[in-house]
PDB file of C-alpha atoms in Angstrom:
ATOM      1  CA  MET A   1       3.215  -4.598 -22.579  1.00 46.00           C
ATOM      2  CA  MET A   2       2.501  -4.716 -19.281  1.00 48.00           C
ATOM      3  CA  PRO A   3       5.503  -2.588 -17.371  1.00 53.00           C
ATOM      4  CA  ARG A   4       7.452  -4.521 -15.096  1.00 58.00           C
ATOM      5  CA  THR A   5       7.753  -1.872 -12.809  1.00 61.00           C
ATOM      6  CA  LEU A   6       5.899   0.062 -10.447  1.00 63.00           C
ATOM      7  CA  ARG A   7       7.153   3.850  -9.870  1.00 68.00           C
ATOM      8  CA  ILE A   8       5.675   5.637  -6.388  1.00 72.00           C
ATOM      9  CA  ASP A   9       6.393   8.778  -6.611  1.00 73.00           C
ATOM     10  CA  GLU A  10       5.561   9.292  -3.457  1.00 77.00           C
ATOM     11  CA  LEU A  11       2.941   7.389  -0.856  1.00 78.00           C
ATOM     12  CA  VAL A  12       1.098   9.509   1.951  1.00 80.00           C
ATOM     13  CA  LEU A  13      -0.727   7.434   4.390  1.00 80.00           C
ATOM     14  CA  ARG A  14      -3.181   8.972   7.053  1.00 81.00           C
ATOM     15  CA  LEU A  15      -2.851   7.048  10.147  1.00 81.00           C
ATOM     16  CA  SER A  16      -3.927   9.380  12.875  1.00 79.00           C
ATOM     17  CA  ALA A  17      -4.222   7.119  15.835  1.00 79.00           C
ATOM     18  CA  LEU A  18      -0.328   6.080  15.220  1.00 85.00           C
ATOM     19  CA  ASP A  19       2.564   7.847  16.438  1.00 88.00           C
ATOM     20  CA  GLU A  20       5.656   8.692  14.018  1.00 89.00           C
ATOM     21  CA  GLU A  21       7.717   5.530  14.942  1.00 91.00           C
ATOM     22  CA  GLN A  22       4.158   3.405  14.366  1.00 90.00           C
ATOM     23  CA  GLY A  23       3.285   4.831  11.450  1.00 88.00           C
ATOM     24  CA  GLY A  24       6.910   4.838   9.506  1.00 90.00           C
ATOM     25  CA  ARG A  25       7.577   1.020  10.188  1.00 92.00           C
ATOM     26  CA  ILE A  26       3.313   0.218   8.847  1.00 92.00           C
ATOM     27  CA  ALA A  27       4.474   2.624   5.314  1.00 89.00           C
ATOM     28  CA  LYS A  28       7.915   0.954   4.899  1.00 91.00           C
ATOM     29  CA  ASP A  29       5.968  -2.487   5.393  1.00 94.00           C
ATOM     30  CA  VAL A  30       3.866  -1.547   2.676  1.00 91.00           C
ATOM     31  CA  ALA A  31       6.030  -0.073   0.321  1.00 87.00           C
ATOM     32  CA  ASN A  32       8.300  -3.700   0.727  1.00 88.00           C
ATOM     33  CA  ARG A  33       4.978  -5.567   0.350  1.00 91.00           C
ATOM     34  CA  LEU A  34       4.210  -3.773  -2.814  1.00 86.00           C
ATOM     35  CA  ALA A  35       7.826  -4.625  -3.953  1.00 81.00           C
ATOM     36  CA  ARG A  36       7.238  -8.180  -3.705  1.00 83.00           C
ATOM     37  CA  ALA A  37       3.795  -8.388  -5.507  1.00 81.00           C
ATOM     38  CA  VAL A  38       4.128  -5.611  -8.074  1.00 74.00           C
ATOM     39  CA  GLY A  39       5.796  -8.823 -10.456  1.00 66.00           C
ATOM     40  CA  ARG A  40       3.587 -11.203  -9.550  1.00 63.00           C
ATOM     41  CA  MET A  41       0.238  -9.740 -10.883  1.00 57.00           C
ATOM     42  CA  GLU A  42      -1.344  -7.738 -14.342  1.00 59.00           C
ATOM     43  CA  MET A  43      -1.105  -3.925 -13.680  1.00 56.00           C
ATOM     44  CA  TYR A  44      -2.855  -1.573 -15.992  1.00 55.00           C
ATOM     45  CA  PRO A  45      -2.202   2.354 -16.206  1.00 60.00           C
ATOM     46  CA  ILE A  46      -3.972   4.648 -13.323  1.00 58.00           C
ATOM     47  CA  PRO A  47      -4.184   8.171 -13.637  1.00 57.00           C
ATOM     48  CA  ALA A  48      -1.297  10.590 -11.013  1.00 61.00           C
ATOM     49  CA  GLY A  49      -2.642  11.180  -8.046  1.00 63.00           C
ATOM     50  CA  ALA A  50      -5.146   8.138  -7.305  1.00 70.00           C
ATOM     51  CA  VAL A  51      -5.977   8.063  -4.370  1.00 78.00           C
ATOM     52  CA  VAL A  52      -7.499   5.252  -1.871  1.00 82.00           C
ATOM     53  CA  SER A  53      -8.867   5.504   1.218  1.00 85.00           C
ATOM     54  CA  ILE A  54      -9.494   2.134   3.679  1.00 88.00           C
ATOM     55  CA  ARG A  55     -11.077   2.354   7.296  1.00 88.00           C
ATOM     56  CA  ILE A  56      -9.296   0.323   9.734  1.00 88.00           C
ATOM     57  CA  SER A  57     -10.773  -0.450  12.891  1.00 88.00           C
ATOM     58  CA  ASP A  58      -8.950   0.649  16.509  1.00 84.00           C
ATOM     59  CA  GLY A  59      -6.829  -2.440  17.700  1.00 87.00           C
ATOM     60  CA  THR A  60      -5.889  -4.012  14.178  1.00 90.00           C
ATOM     61  CA  PRO A  61      -2.458  -4.978  14.599  1.00 93.00           C
ATOM     62  CA  HIS A  62      -0.127  -3.619  13.019  1.00 92.00           C
ATOM     63  CA  GLU A  63       0.600  -6.256  10.701  1.00 94.00           C
ATOM     64  CA  GLU A  64      -2.211  -6.504   8.856  1.00 95.00           C
ATOM     65  CA  MET A  65      -2.751  -3.025   8.924  1.00 93.00           C
ATOM     66  CA  ALA A  66      -0.008  -2.807   6.651  1.00 94.00           C
ATOM     67  CA  GLU A  67      -1.218  -6.190   4.664  1.00 95.00           C
ATOM     68  CA  MET A  68      -4.769  -4.250   4.063  1.00 94.00           C
ATOM     69  CA  ILE A  69      -3.757  -0.457   3.124  1.00 91.00           C
ATOM     70  CA  THR A  70      -1.379  -3.090   0.662  1.00 91.00           C
ATOM     71  CA  GLN A  71      -4.324  -5.131  -1.215  1.00 91.00           C
ATOM     72  CA  ARG A  72      -5.850  -2.127  -1.129  1.00 90.00           C
ATOM     73  CA  ILE A  73      -3.489  -0.483  -3.185  1.00 86.00           C
ATOM     74  CA  LEU A  74      -2.834  -3.691  -5.191  1.00 84.00           C
ATOM     75  CA  GLU A  75      -6.838  -3.957  -6.209  1.00 84.00           C
ATOM     76  CA  ALA A  76      -6.498  -0.189  -7.824  1.00 80.00           C
ATOM     77  CA  LEU A  77      -3.981  -1.019  -9.864  1.00 72.00           C
ATOM     78  CA  ARG A  78      -5.304  -3.849 -11.014  1.00 70.00           C
TER      79      ARG A  78
END
């Protein structure tokens, strides 16, 4: 049976081009997007401590950045 929930004990986003407030907003946006997506996809167990990397170009709008990060995490869960 597939899990119905996703538990993330720690989500670390390294967004060096952003200040703490901007980074916090994007992190919350990513968490909200993940929460909405979990019930709509088939997930497989992943090892604890999984690392996902993504490069985002300077000047990428924050909403697009959050979506790119979310999609990369979801790809790792499939």
